[in-house]
mmCIF file of C-alpha atoms in Angstrom:
data_model
loop_
_atom_site.group_PDB
_atom_site.id
_atom_site.type_symbol
_atom_site.label_atom_id
_atom_site.label_comp_id
_atom_site.label_asym_id
_atom_site.label_seq_id
_atom_site.Cartn_x
_atom_site.Cartn_y
_atom_site.Cartn_z
ATOM 1 C CA MET A 30 0.106 -0.002 0.013
ATOM 2 C CA ILE A 31 2.939 2.496 0.994
ATOM 3 C CA SER A 32 4.467 1.888 -2.256
ATOM 4 C CA LYS A 33 1.733 2.548 -4.304
ATOM 5 C CA ILE A 34 1.110 6.118 -2.249
ATOM 6 C CA VAL A 35 4.774 6.772 -3.286
ATOM 7 C CA ARG A 36 4.856 5.978 -6.347
ATOM 8 C CA HIS A 37 1.528 7.912 -7.794
ATOM 9 C CA PRO A 38 2.975 11.657 -6.677
ATOM 10 C CA ILE A 39 6.400 10.423 -8.367
ATOM 11 C CA LEU A 40 4.654 9.452 -11.440
ATOM 12 C CA VAL A 41 2.593 12.803 -11.663
ATOM 13 C CA LEU A 42 5.777 14.905 -10.919
ATOM 14 C CA SER A 43 7.558 13.357 -13.890
ATOM 15 C CA THR A 44 4.724 13.642 -16.203
ATOM 16 C CA VAL A 45 4.751 17.552 -15.353
ATOM 17 C CA LEU A 46 8.129 17.882 -15.621
ATOM 18 C CA ALA A 47 8.062 15.924 -19.251
ATOM 19 C CA LEU A 48 5.594 18.407 -20.369
ATOM 20 C CA ALA A 49 7.630 21.507 -18.982
ATOM 21 C CA ILE A 50 10.529 20.430 -20.763
ATOM 22 C CA GLY A 51 8.694 19.426 -23.683
ATOM 23 C CA SER A 52 7.114 23.104 -23.643
ATOM 24 C CA TRP A 53 10.578 24.625 -23.442
ATOM 25 C CA GLY A 54 11.681 22.770 -26.237
ATOM 26 C CA GLN A 55 9.068 24.526 -28.251
ATOM 27 C CA PRO A 56 10.047 28.216 -29.851
ATOM 28 C CA THR A 57 7.856 30.522 -29.089
ATOM 29 C CA ARG A 58 6.191 32.084 -32.272
ATOM 30 C CA PRO A 59 6.297 35.962 -32.235
ATOM 31 C CA PRO A 60 2.705 37.925 -33.549
ATOM 32 C CA ALA A 61 2.554 38.875 -36.478
ATOM 33 C CA ALA A 62 4.284 42.245 -37.844
ATOM 34 C CA CYS A 63 2.029 44.357 -39.451
ATOM 35 C CA SER A 64 2.905 46.745 -42.308
ATOM 36 C CA ASN A 65 0.763 48.593 -45.214
ATOM 37 C CA ALA A 66 0.119 45.605 -46.479
ATOM 38 C CA THR A 67 -1.798 44.935 -43.618
ATOM 39 C CA PHE A 68 -4.647 47.288 -44.389
ATOM 40 C CA SER A 69 -5.999 46.439 -47.748
ATOM 41 C CA GLY A 70 -9.526 46.104 -48.972
ATOM 42 C CA THR A 71 -12.676 47.921 -48.552
ATOM 43 C CA TYR A 72 -13.785 49.821 -45.156
ATOM 44 C CA GLY A 73 -16.144 52.016 -43.541
ATOM 45 C CA VAL A 74 -15.332 54.680 -41.430
ATOM 46 C CA THR A 75 -17.058 56.530 -38.874
ATOM 47 C CA PHE A 76 -15.642 59.160 -36.328
ATOM 48 C CA ASP A 77 -17.020 62.065 -34.390
ATOM 49 C CA GLY A 78 -15.847 65.218 -32.590
ATOM 50 C CA ILE A 79 -15.584 68.888 -32.261
ATOM 51 C CA ASP A 80 -13.170 70.488 -35.035
ATOM 52 C CA SER A 81 -11.068 73.665 -34.769
ATOM 53 C CA HIS A 82 -13.980 76.052 -34.649
ATOM 54 C CA SER A 83 -16.087 74.394 -31.791
ATOM 55 C CA ARG A 84 -18.298 72.718 -34.182
ATOM 56 C CA LEU A 85 -19.574 69.243 -33.767
ATOM 57 C CA ARG A 86 -18.595 67.085 -36.501
ATOM 58 C CA VAL A 87 -19.819 63.736 -37.442
ATOM 59 C CA ALA A 88 -19.254 61.767 -40.837
ATOM 60 C CA VAL A 89 -19.124 58.404 -42.330
ATOM 61 C CA ALA A 90 -17.054 57.201 -45.030
ATOM 62 C CA GLN A 91 -16.270 53.878 -47.273
ATOM 63 C CA ILE A 92 -12.349 53.890 -48.389
ATOM 64 C CA THR A 93 -10.456 51.496 -50.424
ATOM 65 C CA ALA A 94 -6.867 50.639 -49.005
ATOM 66 C CA GLY A 95 -4.545 49.285 -51.475
ATOM 67 C CA GLY A 96 -2.414 47.905 -48.989
ATOM 68 C CA ASN A 97 0.557 50.200 -50.045
ATOM 69 C CA GLY A 98 0.040 53.116 -47.908
ATOM 70 C CA LYS A 99 -2.881 54.996 -50.080
ATOM 71 C CA PHE A 100 -6.612 54.900 -50.303
ATOM 72 C CA ALA A 101 -9.654 56.446 -51.927
ATOM 73 C CA GLY A 102 -13.417 56.646 -51.027
ATOM 74 C CA LEU A 103 -16.187 58.703 -50.545
ATOM 75 C CA GLU A 104 -17.342 60.484 -47.378
ATOM 76 C CA SER A 105 -20.671 61.934 -46.083
ATOM 77 C CA GLU A 106 -20.292 64.331 -43.110
ATOM 78 C CA SER A 107 -22.333 66.797 -41.016
ATOM 79 C CA LYS A 108 -20.279 69.805 -39.746
ATOM 80 C CA GLY A 109 -22.271 71.844 -37.265
ATOM 81 C CA GLY A 110 -25.169 70.898 -39.340
ATOM 82 C CA VAL A 111 -23.881 71.574 -42.710
ATOM 83 C CA ILE A 112 -24.569 68.371 -44.479
ATOM 84 C CA ASN A 113 -21.614 67.259 -47.069
ATOM 85 C CA SER A 114 -22.887 64.194 -48.523
ATOM 86 C CA ASN A 115 -20.873 61.455 -50.669
ATOM 87 C CA VAL A 116 -17.662 63.704 -51.297
ATOM 88 C CA PRO A 117 -14.485 62.121 -53.073
ATOM 89 C CA ILE A 118 -11.637 61.635 -50.606
ATOM 90 C CA THR A 119 -8.232 60.641 -50.743
ATOM 91 C CA GLY A 120 -5.456 59.614 -48.183
ATOM 92 C CA THR A 121 -2.015 58.178 -47.129
ATOM 93 C CA TYR A 122 -1.047 55.440 -44.196
ATOM 94 C CA ALA A 123 2.134 54.072 -42.979
ATOM 95 C CA ILE A 124 1.609 51.180 -40.643
ATOM 96 C CA LYS A 125 4.591 49.742 -38.348
ATOM 97 C CA ALA A 126 5.334 46.529 -37.345
ATOM 98 C CA ASP A 127 3.688 47.043 -34.046
ATOM 99 C CA CYS A 128 0.526 47.691 -35.876
ATOM 100 C CA THR A 129 0.291 51.488 -34.987
ATOM 101 C CA GLY A 130 0.844 54.465 -37.440
ATOM 102 C CA SER A 131 -0.586 57.321 -39.092
ATOM 103 C CA GLY A 132 -1.980 58.604 -41.908
ATOM 104 C CA THR A 133 -3.679 61.853 -43.895
ATOM 105 C CA TRP A 134 -7.138 62.012 -44.938
ATOM 106 C CA LEU A 135 -8.131 64.864 -47.500
ATOM 107 C CA ALA A 136 -11.832 65.412 -48.654
ATOM 108 C CA GLN A 137 -12.052 67.278 -52.100
ATOM 109 C CA GLY A 138 -12.328 70.866 -51.217
ATOM 110 C CA GLY A 139 -11.620 70.642 -47.866
ATOM 111 C CA LYS A 140 -8.436 70.742 -45.413
ATOM 112 C CA LEU A 141 -5.454 67.896 -44.781
ATOM 113 C CA ARG A 142 -6.246 66.188 -41.813
ATOM 114 C CA HIS A 143 -3.862 63.996 -39.985
ATOM 115 C CA TYR A 144 -4.309 61.020 -37.866
ATOM 116 C CA ASN A 145 -2.992 58.245 -35.531
ATOM 117 C CA ILE A 146 -4.099 54.832 -36.293
ATOM 118 C CA VAL A 147 -3.905 51.661 -34.391
ATOM 119 C CA LEU A 148 -4.687 48.389 -36.533
ATOM 120 C CA VAL A 149 -6.546 45.523 -34.396
ATOM 121 C CA SER A 150 -7.996 42.228 -35.617
ATOM 122 C CA GLY A 151 -5.269 41.569 -38.115
ATOM 123 C CA GLY A 152 -6.216 44.441 -40.077
ATOM 124 C CA ALA A 153 -10.073 44.043 -40.322
ATOM 125 C CA ALA A 154 -10.717 46.931 -37.957
ATOM 126 C CA ALA A 155 -8.617 50.090 -36.664
ATOM 127 C CA GLU A 156 -9.313 52.844 -34.402
ATOM 128 C CA LEU A 157 -8.519 56.550 -35.397
ATOM 129 C CA MET A 158 -7.657 60.001 -33.452
ATOM 130 C CA GLN A 159 -7.352 63.200 -35.280
ATOM 131 C CA THR A 160 -3.853 64.681 -34.573
ATOM 132 C CA ASP A 161 -4.183 68.288 -36.144
ATOM 133 C CA ALA A 162 -4.128 70.936 -33.253
ATOM 134 C CA GLY A 163 -7.383 72.476 -32.330
ATOM 135 C CA HIS A 164 -9.575 69.219 -33.286
ATOM 136 C CA THR A 165 -10.896 66.551 -30.960
ATOM 137 C CA GLU A 166 -12.256 63.943 -33.236
ATOM 138 C CA SER A 167 -11.832 59.975 -33.052
ATOM 139 C CA GLY A 168 -13.430 57.128 -34.667
ATOM 140 C CA PHE A 169 -13.008 53.842 -35.774
ATOM 141 C CA VAL A 170 -12.888 51.216 -39.196
ATOM 142 C CA GLU A 171 -14.401 48.022 -39.874
ATOM 143 C CA ALA A 172 -13.601 45.789 -43.003
ATOM 144 C CA GLN A 173 -16.585 45.896 -45.283
ATOM 145 C CA GLY A 174 -16.069 41.549 -45.132
ATOM 146 C CA LYS A 175 -18.198 39.494 -47.421
ATOM 147 C CA ALA A 176 -21.156 41.387 -47.633
ATOM 148 C CA THR A 177 -23.959 40.445 -50.222
ATOM 149 C CA CYS A 178 -24.638 44.339 -51.047
ATOM 150 C CA THR A 179 -28.220 44.396 -52.199
ATOM 151 C CA ASN A 180 -31.704 44.695 -50.164
ATOM 152 C CA ALA A 181 -32.210 41.085 -50.083
ATOM 153 C CA GLY A 182 -28.828 40.560 -48.730
ATOM 154 C CA VAL A 183 -28.859 43.317 -45.814
ATOM 155 C CA LYS A 184 -32.181 41.933 -43.992
ATOM 156 C CA GLY A 185 -33.282 40.657 -40.704
ATOM 157 C CA THR A 186 -33.315 42.245 -37.170
ATOM 158 C CA PHE A 187 -30.918 44.947 -36.712
ATOM 159 C CA GLY A 188 -30.570 47.144 -33.148
ATOM 160 C CA PHE A 189 -30.213 50.811 -33.846
ATOM 161 C CA ARG A 190 -27.745 53.311 -31.743
ATOM 162 C CA SER A 191 -27.345 56.733 -32.542
ATOM 163 C CA LYS A 192 -26.105 59.939 -30.955
ATOM 164 C CA GLY A 193 -25.482 63.662 -31.649
ATOM 165 C CA SER A 194 -27.089 67.121 -31.656
ATOM 166 C CA PHE A 195 -29.744 69.146 -33.151
ATOM 167 C CA VAL A 196 -28.519 72.574 -33.857
ATOM 168 C CA GLY A 197 -31.064 74.823 -31.611
ATOM 169 C CA GLY A 198 -32.508 71.343 -30.167
ATOM 170 C CA GLY A 199 -29.636 70.455 -27.962
ATOM 171 C CA PRO A 200 -27.897 66.550 -27.590
ATOM 172 C CA THR A 201 -29.671 63.659 -28.889
ATOM 173 C CA ALA A 202 -29.337 59.802 -28.397
ATOM 174 C CA PHE A 203 -31.790 57.267 -30.048
ATOM 175 C CA ILE A 204 -31.845 53.380 -29.644
ATOM 176 C CA GLY A 205 -34.266 51.322 -31.426
ATOM 177 C CA GLN A 206 -34.913 48.090 -33.131
ATOM 178 C CA PHE A 207 -35.225 47.539 -36.892
ATOM 179 C CA LYS A 208 -36.509 44.799 -39.120
ATOM 180 C CA LEU A 209 -35.301 45.033 -42.890
ATOM 181 C CA ASP A 210 -37.317 42.997 -44.898
ATOM 182 C CA GLY A 211 -34.998 42.534 -47.951
ATOM 183 C CA ALA A 212 -37.416 44.421 -50.199
ATOM 184 C CA GLY A 213 -36.408 47.671 -49.349
ATOM 185 C CA ASN A 214 -38.935 47.997 -46.194
ATOM 186 C CA ILE A 215 -38.206 48.711 -42.447
ATOM 187 C CA VAL A 216 -40.310 48.568 -39.610
ATOM 188 C CA GLY A 217 -39.589 48.970 -36.046
ATOM 189 C CA ASN A 218 -39.318 51.043 -32.897
ATOM 190 C CA GLU A 219 -37.247 53.491 -31.313
ATOM 191 C CA SER A 220 -36.676 55.304 -27.768
ATOM 192 C CA GLY A 221 -34.650 58.649 -27.561
ATOM 193 C CA SER A 222 -33.774 61.451 -25.487
ATOM 194 C CA VAL A 223 -33.600 64.975 -27.070
ATOM 195 C CA ASN A 224 -32.113 67.509 -24.881
ATOM 196 C CA GLY A 225 -32.828 65.308 -22.070
ATOM 197 C CA THR A 226 -36.450 65.002 -22.885
ATOM 198 C CA ILE A 227 -37.417 60.829 -23.167
ATOM 199 C CA PHE A 228 -39.533 59.185 -25.619
ATOM 200 C CA THR A 229 -39.959 55.470 -25.769
ATOM 201 C CA GLY A 230 -41.204 52.742 -28.072
ATOM 202 C CA VAL A 231 -42.352 55.004 -30.743
ATOM 203 C CA PRO A 232 -43.294 53.017 -33.761
ATOM 204 C CA LEU A 233 -41.761 53.720 -37.082
ATOM 205 C CA VAL A 234 -41.858 52.504 -40.722
ATOM 206 C CA GLY A 235 -39.332 53.226 -43.360
ATOM 207 C CA THR A 236 -37.436 52.286 -46.517
ATOM 208 C CA TYR A 237 -33.516 51.540 -47.620
ATOM 209 C CA THR A 238 -31.710 50.986 -50.503
ATOM 210 C CA VAL A 239 -28.223 49.302 -50.406
ATOM 211 C CA ASN A 240 -26.100 49.878 -53.657
ATOM 212 C CA SER A 241 -23.699 46.937 -54.965
ATOM 213 C CA ASN A 242 -20.561 48.593 -53.702
ATOM 214 C CA CYS A 243 -21.873 48.339 -50.183
ATOM 215 C CA THR A 244 -23.225 52.125 -49.520
ATOM 216 C CA GLY A 245 -26.723 53.101 -49.343
ATOM 217 C CA SER A 246 -29.434 55.383 -47.822
ATOM 218 C CA ALA A 247 -32.337 54.906 -45.759
ATOM 219 C CA THR A 248 -35.373 57.049 -44.549
ATOM 220 C CA VAL A 249 -37.258 56.269 -41.227
ATOM 221 C CA ASN A 250 -40.174 57.734 -40.295
ATOM 222 C CA PRO A 251 -41.378 57.746 -36.433
ATOM 223 C CA LYS A 252 -45.210 57.953 -35.834
ATOM 224 C CA GLY A 253 -45.764 61.377 -35.127
ATOM 225 C CA GLN A 254 -42.158 62.802 -35.823
ATOM 226 C CA THR A 255 -40.127 64.126 -38.629
ATOM 227 C CA ALA A 256 -38.846 61.906 -41.300
ATOM 228 C CA VAL A 257 -35.098 61.225 -40.797
ATOM 229 C CA ASN A 258 -32.582 60.312 -43.815
ATOM 230 C CA PHE A 259 -29.432 58.728 -43.572
ATOM 231 C CA ASN A 260 -26.719 57.505 -45.957
ATOM 232 C CA LEU A 261 -25.370 54.067 -45.131
ATOM 233 C CA VAL A 262 -21.872 52.072 -45.154
ATOM 234 C CA VAL A 263 -22.214 47.994 -44.753
ATOM 235 C CA VAL A 264 -19.594 46.428 -43.041
ATOM 236 C CA ALA A 265 -18.754 43.205 -41.269
ATOM 237 C CA GLY A 266 -20.270 40.650 -43.858
ATOM 238 C CA GLY A 267 -23.630 42.547 -43.608
ATOM 239 C CA LEU A 268 -23.899 42.173 -39.754
ATOM 240 C CA GLN A 269 -22.969 46.247 -39.311
ATOM 241 C CA VAL A 270 -24.217 49.225 -40.959
ATOM 242 C CA LEU A 271 -22.635 52.686 -40.234
ATOM 243 C CA ALA A 272 -25.087 55.636 -40.501
ATOM 244 C CA VAL A 273 -24.776 59.391 -40.692
ATOM 245 C CA GLU A 274 -28.146 61.676 -40.611
ATOM 246 C CA THR A 275 -28.380 63.670 -44.101
ATOM 247 C CA ASP A 276 -30.681 66.307 -42.628
ATOM 248 C CA ALA A 277 -29.728 69.780 -42.223
ATOM 249 C CA ASN A 278 -29.008 70.909 -38.640
ATOM 250 C CA SER A 279 -28.470 67.558 -37.451
ATOM 251 C CA ILE A 280 -25.153 66.315 -36.369
ATOM 252 C CA VAL A 281 -25.693 62.612 -35.564
ATOM 253 C CA ASN A 282 -24.498 59.369 -36.630
ATOM 254 C CA GLY A 283 -24.879 55.861 -35.539
ATOM 255 C CA SER A 284 -24.733 51.943 -36.469
ATOM 256 C CA LEU A 285 -27.078 49.225 -36.975
ATOM 257 C CA GLN A 286 -25.813 45.756 -35.352
ATOM 258 C CA LYS A 287 -27.490 42.609 -36.520
#
């Protein structure tokens, strides 16, 4: 009996040592290094903040990065409630091995913007912050993925969230549930706060259009309220849609999540 009791701990200890020695013998693989080539393909971009003139600014864009440090695309923004829709943009980026980097962004007719970049998810997403003095703006980037970009390809039940401000109306926040039927129709409900005044569970109807390049538009009509219009960018294989409101005097962006 004593010999059995003694042998079991020795057997366990020898097994642990063998596993440990075996693991020591395996080389540790360093994480894959990033480069400009890591950031390649079509992405949706959304950002918000305050510009150097103290104006609230929100924007949604779609860009295509070539993996060579250059990108191009289209941007829709609200700057202090003034809407600029589907404006051509170009830019550059330089990604270091540690997956951080920097870049520039130039909208047609606008000023050159500078950003710091952090790639995540193997280059499928990124975090952005503008580095021009006087600006307080940040955002994120999400890969388009293998989305089927038609009305029928973007359907189902989505949660919706948006925030921002109305000129003369104060800060806003909204959430809702939208059901997209695949034929361009929306039904659902929303709750919100406009300058602290709360409403909940308001039914809504609307329409949406998804273009073959994964951009689109939508109009939502909450019961008893004014219709709201958005420009859209489909990302994450159709599981997420980035949105920016395109109604004058609104500075609002958000997203739909399936």
